[in-house]
Coordinates of C-alpha atoms and ligand atoms in Angstrom, one line a residue:
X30 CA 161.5 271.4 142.1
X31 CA 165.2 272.6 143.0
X32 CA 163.3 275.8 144.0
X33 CA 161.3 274.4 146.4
X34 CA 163.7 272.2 148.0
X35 CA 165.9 275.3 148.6
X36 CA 162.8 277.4 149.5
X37 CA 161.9 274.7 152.3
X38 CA 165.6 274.8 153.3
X39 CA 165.5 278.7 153.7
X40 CA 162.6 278.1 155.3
X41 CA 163.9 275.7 158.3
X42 CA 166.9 278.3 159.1
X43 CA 169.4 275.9 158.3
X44 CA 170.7 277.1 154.8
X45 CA 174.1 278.5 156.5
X46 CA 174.8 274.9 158.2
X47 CA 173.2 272.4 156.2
X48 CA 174.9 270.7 153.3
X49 CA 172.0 270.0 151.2
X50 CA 170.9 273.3 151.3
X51 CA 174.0 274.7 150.1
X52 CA 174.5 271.7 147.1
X53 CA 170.8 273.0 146.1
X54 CA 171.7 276.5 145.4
X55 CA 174.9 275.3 143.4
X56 CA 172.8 273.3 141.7
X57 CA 170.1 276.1 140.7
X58 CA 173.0 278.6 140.3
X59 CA 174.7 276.0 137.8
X60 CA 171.8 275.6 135.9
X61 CA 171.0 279.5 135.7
X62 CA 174.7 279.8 133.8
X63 CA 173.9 276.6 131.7
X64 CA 170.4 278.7 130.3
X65 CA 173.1 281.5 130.2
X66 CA 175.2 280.0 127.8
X67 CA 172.5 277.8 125.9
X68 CA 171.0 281.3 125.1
X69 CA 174.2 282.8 124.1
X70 CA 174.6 280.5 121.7
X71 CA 171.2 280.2 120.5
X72 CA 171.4 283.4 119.8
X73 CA 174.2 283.4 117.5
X74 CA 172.4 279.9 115.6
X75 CA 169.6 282.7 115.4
X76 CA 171.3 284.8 113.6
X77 CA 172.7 282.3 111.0
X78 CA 170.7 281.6 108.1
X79 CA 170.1 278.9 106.2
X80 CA 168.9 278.5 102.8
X81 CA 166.0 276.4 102.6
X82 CA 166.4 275.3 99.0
X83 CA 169.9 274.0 99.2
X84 CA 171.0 274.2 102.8
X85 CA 174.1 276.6 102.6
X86 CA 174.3 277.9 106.4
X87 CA 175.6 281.4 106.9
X88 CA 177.0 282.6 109.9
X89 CA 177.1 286.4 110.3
X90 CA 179.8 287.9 112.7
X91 CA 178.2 289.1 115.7
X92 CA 179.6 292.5 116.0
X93 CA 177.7 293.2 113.0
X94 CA 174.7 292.6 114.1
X95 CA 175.2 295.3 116.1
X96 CA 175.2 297.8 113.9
X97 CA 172.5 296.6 111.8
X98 CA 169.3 297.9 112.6
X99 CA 166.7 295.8 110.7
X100 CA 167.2 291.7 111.9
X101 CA 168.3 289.8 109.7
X102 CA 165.9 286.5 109.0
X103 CA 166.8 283.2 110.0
X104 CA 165.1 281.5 107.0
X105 CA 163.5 282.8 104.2
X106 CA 160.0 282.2 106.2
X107 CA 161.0 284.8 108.5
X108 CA 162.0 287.3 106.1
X109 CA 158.5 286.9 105.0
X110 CA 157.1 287.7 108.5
X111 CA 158.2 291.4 108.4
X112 CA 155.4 294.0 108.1
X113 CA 156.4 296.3 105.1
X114 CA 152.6 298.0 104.8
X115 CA 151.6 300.6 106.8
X116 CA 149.4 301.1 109.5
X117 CA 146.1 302.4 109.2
X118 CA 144.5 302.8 106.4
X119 CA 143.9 306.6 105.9
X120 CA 146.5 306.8 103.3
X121 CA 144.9 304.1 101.2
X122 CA 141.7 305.9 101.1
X123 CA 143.6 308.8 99.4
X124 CA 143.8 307.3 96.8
X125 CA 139.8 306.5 96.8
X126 CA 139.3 309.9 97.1
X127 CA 141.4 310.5 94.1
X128 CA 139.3 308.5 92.2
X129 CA 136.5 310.3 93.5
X130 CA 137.8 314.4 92.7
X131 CA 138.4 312.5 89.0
X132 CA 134.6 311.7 89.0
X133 CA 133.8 315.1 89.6
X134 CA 136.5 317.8 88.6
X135 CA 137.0 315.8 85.3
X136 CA 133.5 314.3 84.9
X137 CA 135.7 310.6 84.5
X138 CA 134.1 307.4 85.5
X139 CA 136.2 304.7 85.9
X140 CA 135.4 300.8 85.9
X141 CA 136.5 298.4 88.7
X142 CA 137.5 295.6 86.7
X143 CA 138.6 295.6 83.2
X144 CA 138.5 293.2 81.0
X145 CA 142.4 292.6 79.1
X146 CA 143.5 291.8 76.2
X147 CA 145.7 288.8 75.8
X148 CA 145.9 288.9 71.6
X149 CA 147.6 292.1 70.4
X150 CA 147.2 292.3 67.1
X151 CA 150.0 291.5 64.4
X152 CA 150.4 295.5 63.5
X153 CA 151.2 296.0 66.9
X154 CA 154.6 296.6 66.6
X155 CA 156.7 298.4 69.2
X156 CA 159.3 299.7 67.0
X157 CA 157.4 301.1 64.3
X158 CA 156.3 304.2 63.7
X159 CA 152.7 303.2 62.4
X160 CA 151.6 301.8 65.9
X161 CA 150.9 305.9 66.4
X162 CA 147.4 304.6 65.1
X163 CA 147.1 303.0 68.2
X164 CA 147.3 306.1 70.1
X165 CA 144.6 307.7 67.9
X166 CA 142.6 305.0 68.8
X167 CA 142.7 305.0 72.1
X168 CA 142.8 308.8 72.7
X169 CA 140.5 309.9 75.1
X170 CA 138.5 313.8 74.7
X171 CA 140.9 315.7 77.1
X172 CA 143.3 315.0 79.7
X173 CA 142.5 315.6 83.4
X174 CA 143.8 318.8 84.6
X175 CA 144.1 316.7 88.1
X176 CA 147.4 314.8 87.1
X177 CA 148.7 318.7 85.1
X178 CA 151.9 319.1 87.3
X179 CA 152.7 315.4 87.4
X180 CA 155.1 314.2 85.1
X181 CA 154.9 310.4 85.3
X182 CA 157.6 307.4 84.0
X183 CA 156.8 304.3 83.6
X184 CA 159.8 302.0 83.5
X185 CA 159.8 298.9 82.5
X186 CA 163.1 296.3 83.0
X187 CA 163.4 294.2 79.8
X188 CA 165.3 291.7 77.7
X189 CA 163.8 289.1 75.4
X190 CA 160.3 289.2 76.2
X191 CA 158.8 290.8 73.2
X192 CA 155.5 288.8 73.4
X193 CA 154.9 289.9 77.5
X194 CA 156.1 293.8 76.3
X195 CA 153.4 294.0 73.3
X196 CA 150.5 292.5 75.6
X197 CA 151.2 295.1 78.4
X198 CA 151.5 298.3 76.5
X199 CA 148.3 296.9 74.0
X200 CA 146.5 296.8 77.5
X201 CA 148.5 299.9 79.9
X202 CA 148.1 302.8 77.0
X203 CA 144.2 302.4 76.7
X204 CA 144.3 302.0 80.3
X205 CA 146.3 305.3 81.2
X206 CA 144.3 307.0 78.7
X207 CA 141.0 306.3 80.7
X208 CA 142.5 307.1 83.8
X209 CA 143.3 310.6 81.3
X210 CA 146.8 310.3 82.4
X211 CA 148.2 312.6 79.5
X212 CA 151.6 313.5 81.1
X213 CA 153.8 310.5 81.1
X214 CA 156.4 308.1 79.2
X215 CA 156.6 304.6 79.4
X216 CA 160.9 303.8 79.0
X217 CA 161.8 300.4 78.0
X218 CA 165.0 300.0 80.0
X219 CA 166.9 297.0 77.6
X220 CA 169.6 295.5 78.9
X221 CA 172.3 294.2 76.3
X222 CA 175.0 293.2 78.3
X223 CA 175.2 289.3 77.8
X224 CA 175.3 287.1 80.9
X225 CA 172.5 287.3 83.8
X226 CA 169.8 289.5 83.9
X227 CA 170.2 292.5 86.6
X228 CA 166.6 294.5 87.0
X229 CA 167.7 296.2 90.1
X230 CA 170.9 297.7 87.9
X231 CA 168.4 298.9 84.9
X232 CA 166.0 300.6 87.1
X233 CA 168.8 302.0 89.1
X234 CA 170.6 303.3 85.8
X235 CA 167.6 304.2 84.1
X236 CA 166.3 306.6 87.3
X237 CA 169.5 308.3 87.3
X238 CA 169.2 308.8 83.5
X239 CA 165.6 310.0 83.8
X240 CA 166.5 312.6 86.5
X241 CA 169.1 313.6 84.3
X242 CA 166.9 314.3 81.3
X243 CA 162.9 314.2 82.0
X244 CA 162.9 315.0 86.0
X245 CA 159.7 313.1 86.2
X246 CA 157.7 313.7 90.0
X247 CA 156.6 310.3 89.7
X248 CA 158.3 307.0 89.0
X249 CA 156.5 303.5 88.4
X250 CA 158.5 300.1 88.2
X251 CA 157.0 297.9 86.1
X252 CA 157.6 294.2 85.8
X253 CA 157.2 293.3 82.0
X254 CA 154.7 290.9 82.7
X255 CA 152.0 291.9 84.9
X256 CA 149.0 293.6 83.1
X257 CA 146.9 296.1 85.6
X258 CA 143.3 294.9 85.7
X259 CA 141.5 297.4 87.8
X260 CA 140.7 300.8 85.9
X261 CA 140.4 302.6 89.5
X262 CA 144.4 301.7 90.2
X263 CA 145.6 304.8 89.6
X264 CA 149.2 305.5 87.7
X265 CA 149.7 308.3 90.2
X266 CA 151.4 309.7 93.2
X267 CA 149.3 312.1 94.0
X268 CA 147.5 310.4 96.9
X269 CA 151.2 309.5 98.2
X270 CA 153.0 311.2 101.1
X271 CA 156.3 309.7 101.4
X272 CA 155.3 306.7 101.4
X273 CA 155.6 304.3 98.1
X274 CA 152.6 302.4 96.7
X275 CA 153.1 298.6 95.9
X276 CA 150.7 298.6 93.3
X277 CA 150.6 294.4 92.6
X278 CA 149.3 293.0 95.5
X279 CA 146.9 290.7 94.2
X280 CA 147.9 288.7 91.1
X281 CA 146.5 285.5 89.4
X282 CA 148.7 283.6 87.0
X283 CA 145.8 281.5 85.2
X284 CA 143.2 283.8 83.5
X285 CA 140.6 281.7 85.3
X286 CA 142.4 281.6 88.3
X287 CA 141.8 283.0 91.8
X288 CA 144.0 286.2 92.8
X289 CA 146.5 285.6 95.4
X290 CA 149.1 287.8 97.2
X291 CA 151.9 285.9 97.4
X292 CA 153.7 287.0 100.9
X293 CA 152.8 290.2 102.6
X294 CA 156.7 291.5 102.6
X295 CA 156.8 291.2 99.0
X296 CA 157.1 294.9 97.2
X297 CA 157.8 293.3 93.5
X298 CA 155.8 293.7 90.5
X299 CA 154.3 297.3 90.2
X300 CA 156.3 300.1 92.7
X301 CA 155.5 303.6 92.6
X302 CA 156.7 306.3 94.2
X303 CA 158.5 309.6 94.1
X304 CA 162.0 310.3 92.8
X305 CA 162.9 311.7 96.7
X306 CA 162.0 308.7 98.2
X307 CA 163.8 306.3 95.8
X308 CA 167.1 308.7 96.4
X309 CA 166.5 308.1 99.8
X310 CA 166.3 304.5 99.8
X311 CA 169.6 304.9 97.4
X312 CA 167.2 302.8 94.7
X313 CA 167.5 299.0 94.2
X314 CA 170.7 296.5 94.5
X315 CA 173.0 296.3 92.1
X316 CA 173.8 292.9 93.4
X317 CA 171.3 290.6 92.7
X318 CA 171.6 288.6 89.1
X319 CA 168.7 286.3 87.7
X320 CA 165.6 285.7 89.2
X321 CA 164.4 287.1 92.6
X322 CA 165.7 289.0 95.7
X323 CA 166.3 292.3 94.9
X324 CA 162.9 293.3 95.4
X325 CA 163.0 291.6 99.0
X326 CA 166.5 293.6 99.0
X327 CA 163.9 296.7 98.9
X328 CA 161.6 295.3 101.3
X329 CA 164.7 295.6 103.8
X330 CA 165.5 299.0 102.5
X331 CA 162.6 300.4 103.3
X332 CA 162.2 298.9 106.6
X333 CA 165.8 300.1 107.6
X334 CA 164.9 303.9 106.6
X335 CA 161.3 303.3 108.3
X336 CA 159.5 303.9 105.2
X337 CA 156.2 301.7 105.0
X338 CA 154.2 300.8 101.7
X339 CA 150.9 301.2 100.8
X340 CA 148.4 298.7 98.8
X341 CA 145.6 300.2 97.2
X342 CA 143.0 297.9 97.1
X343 CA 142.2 298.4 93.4
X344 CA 145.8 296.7 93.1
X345 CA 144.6 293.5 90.6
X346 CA 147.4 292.3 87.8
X347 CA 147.6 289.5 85.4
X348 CA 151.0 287.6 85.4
X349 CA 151.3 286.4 81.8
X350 CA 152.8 283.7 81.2
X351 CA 156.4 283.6 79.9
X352 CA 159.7 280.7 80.4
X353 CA 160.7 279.8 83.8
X354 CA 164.2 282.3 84.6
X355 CA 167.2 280.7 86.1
X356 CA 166.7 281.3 90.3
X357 CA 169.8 283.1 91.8
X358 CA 170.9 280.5 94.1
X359 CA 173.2 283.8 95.9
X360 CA 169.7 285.6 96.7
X361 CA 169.3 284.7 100.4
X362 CA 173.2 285.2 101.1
X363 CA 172.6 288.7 99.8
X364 CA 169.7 289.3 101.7
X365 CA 171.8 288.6 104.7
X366 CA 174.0 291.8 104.5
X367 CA 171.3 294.1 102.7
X368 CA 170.3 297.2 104.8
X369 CA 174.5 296.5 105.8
X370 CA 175.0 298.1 101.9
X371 CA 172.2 299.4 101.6
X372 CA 174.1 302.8 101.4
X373 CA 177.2 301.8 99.2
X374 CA 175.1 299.7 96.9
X375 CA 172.6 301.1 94.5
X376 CA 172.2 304.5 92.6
X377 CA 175.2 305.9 94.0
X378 CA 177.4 303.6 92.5
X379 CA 175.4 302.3 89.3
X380 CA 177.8 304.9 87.1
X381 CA 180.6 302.9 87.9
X382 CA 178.8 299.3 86.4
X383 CA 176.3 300.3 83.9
X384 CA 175.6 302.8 81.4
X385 CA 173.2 304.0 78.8
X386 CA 174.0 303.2 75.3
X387 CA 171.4 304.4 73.2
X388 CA 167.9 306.1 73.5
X389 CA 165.5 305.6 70.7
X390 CA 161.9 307.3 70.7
X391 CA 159.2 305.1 69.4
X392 CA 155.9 306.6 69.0
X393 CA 154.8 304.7 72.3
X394 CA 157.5 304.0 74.2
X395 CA 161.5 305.3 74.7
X396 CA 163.6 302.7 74.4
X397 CA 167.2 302.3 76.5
X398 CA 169.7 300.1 76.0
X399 CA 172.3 299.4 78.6
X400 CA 175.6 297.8 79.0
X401 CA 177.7 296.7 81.8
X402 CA 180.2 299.0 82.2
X403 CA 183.2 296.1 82.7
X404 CA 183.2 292.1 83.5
X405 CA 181.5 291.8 86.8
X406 CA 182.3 288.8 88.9
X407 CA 179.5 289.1 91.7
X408 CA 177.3 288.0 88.6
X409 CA 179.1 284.6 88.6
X410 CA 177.0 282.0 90.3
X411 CA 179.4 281.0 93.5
X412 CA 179.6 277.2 93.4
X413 CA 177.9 275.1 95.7
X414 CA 179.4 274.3 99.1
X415 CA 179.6 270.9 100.5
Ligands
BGC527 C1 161.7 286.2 95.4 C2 161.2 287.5 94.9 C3 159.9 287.3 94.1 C4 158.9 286.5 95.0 C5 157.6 286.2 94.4 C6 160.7 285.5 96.2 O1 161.2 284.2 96.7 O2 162.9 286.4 96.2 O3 162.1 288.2 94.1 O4 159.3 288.4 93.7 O5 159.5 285.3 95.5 O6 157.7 285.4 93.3

């Protein structure tokens, strides 16, 4: 409306002399530095975040925002917006074709869906050497000569979940042994220190261990609790450029229940990939204490090194069931600043907070324990502001 009026002005010839016309184009030029400012400060209210569960608002300086490259979300919802999976789908069809060379160069069928196990049987102890009958048990004829220059590691982040441990390795070791994956270790990574749990500092500490000793070509990070249950999802990076596979897209929680993939950011649960890329990335967080974050903390780490995931769709998983954990009410703070550490925080500085204390070799499974190097106070959970 103010734009017409001072079109029809312009129009007449009298903008120079008339009043009106002149008040008009203050009045649109005023409201052009109002939007100005509005935006300006929109922008910054943008870049604040605030945490849905307990409405902490926090502000980030803007001349860091420059120098981050990935955005940082505004809520939790928007985090969940980003695209962490690649485009196209030739890679994912790899890792059909893998299946398929094991069908002929190894003469190995493999089921779709399996059925699991949910009962492991009293004498399946982890810690004793007689659960080596299992391994007779399950052994397959041969190994495939496909997965010969692998060398594979499994590692799993634990403490106190005995029951979930026992029901994943009764149902992973028959299933690597169908897939005739010969070459690999699975490595309990325990961690002892007291206080909250840290799964991005025992995978970090436990890589950096591993490359020390085994050198495996292929790394897997396993949550304790999700059982695979699709014999085609293959415990391989073969079929991987340089891109890492999130391997637990699809999980269901009841055994009757319906699969469901819980946000398509999400990288959690089952991540493989190789040794190079997880250098690159400079592994997990050490930051992030109890329950959830740190694999979101990944999400942003790979999207700040432009490293997209792949999903195979054989990627099917139980969750078994297990005590709720105590939520890290810090998680969304820390996901604020995380591609801002991404390159001081993680494997290069996990010899200063944690440390191996003890590897014992168990006929199916090596077992680490870790400690905490010294009393860290980023594990204490800040209080709540008002
Ligand atoms: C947490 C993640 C978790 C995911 C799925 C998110 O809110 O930050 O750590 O994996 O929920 O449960």
């Amino acid at each position: 409306m103010a734009i017409q009026r001072y079109r029809s002005c312009y129009r007449s010839r009298k903008i120079t002399s008339s009043k009106r016309c002149t008040l008009w184009l203050s009045f649109i030029l005023f409201v052009l530095v109002l939007l100005l400012i509005i935006s300006y400060f929109q922008t910054s209210i943008y870049q604040s975040f605030q945490e849905l569960d307990d409405s902490i608002i926090y502000k980030k300086p803007w001349y860091l925002l420059h120098k981050q490259k990935v955005l940082v979300p505004v809520s939790i919802n928007r985090l969940y917006d980003y695209r962490v999976v690649c485009d196209g789908q030739s890679e994912i069809l790899n890792q059909t074709e893998l299946v398929n060379r094991l069908s002929t160069v190894c003469k190995i069928n493999l089921n779709g869906s399996l059925n699991i196990n949910l009962n492991p049987p009293n004498d399946f102890q982890l810690r004793s050497s007689l659960t080596s009958k299992y391994i007779n048990l399950w052994r397959a004829s041969n190994s495939c000569s496909i997965f010969e220059n692998e060398t594979l590691a499994i590692i799993i982040s634990y403490r106190d979940r005995e029951k979930n441990l026992k029901m994943l390795l009764y149902n992973l070791i028959p299933f690597l042994e169908r897939q005739r994956i010969r070459n690999y270790k699975i490595f309990i990574i325990e961690q002892q220190a007291s206080g909250s749990f840290n799964k991005g500092r025992l995978y970090n500490v436990a890589f950096n261990h591993l490359m020390r000793t085994s050198k495996p070509t292929c790394v897997i990070f396993h949550d304790v609790d999700l059982i695979p249950e699709n014999g085609q999802n293959l415990y391989s990076c073969l079929s991987l450029t340089h891109h890492p596979l999130h391997m637990s897209a699809n999980i269901h929680f009841d055994i009757n229940g319906s699969y469901t993939t819980i946000y398509s950011f999400l990288v959690g649960g089952v991540l493989a990939m190789r040794p190079e890329t997880f250098i690159r990335l400079n592994g997990y967080s050490n930051r992030y204490f109890n329950w959830g974050g740190e694999d979101d903390d990944m999400g942003l780490r790979f999207l700040s090194k432009d490293i997209c995931v792949q999903r195979p769709t054989t990627g099917y998983y139980y969750a078994a069931f297990h005590s709720i954990q105590t939520r890290n009410p810090n998680r969304f703070k820390l996901l604020f600043d995380a591609t801002l550490r991404q390159d001081s925080d993680g494997l290069n500085n996990i010899d200063q907070l944690a440390s191996v204390k003890h590897q014992y070799e168990y006929p199916l499974v090596t077992w680490i324990t870790v400690e905490w190097i010294e009393q860290d106070y980023s594990s204490v959970v800040p209080k709540k502001q008002t």
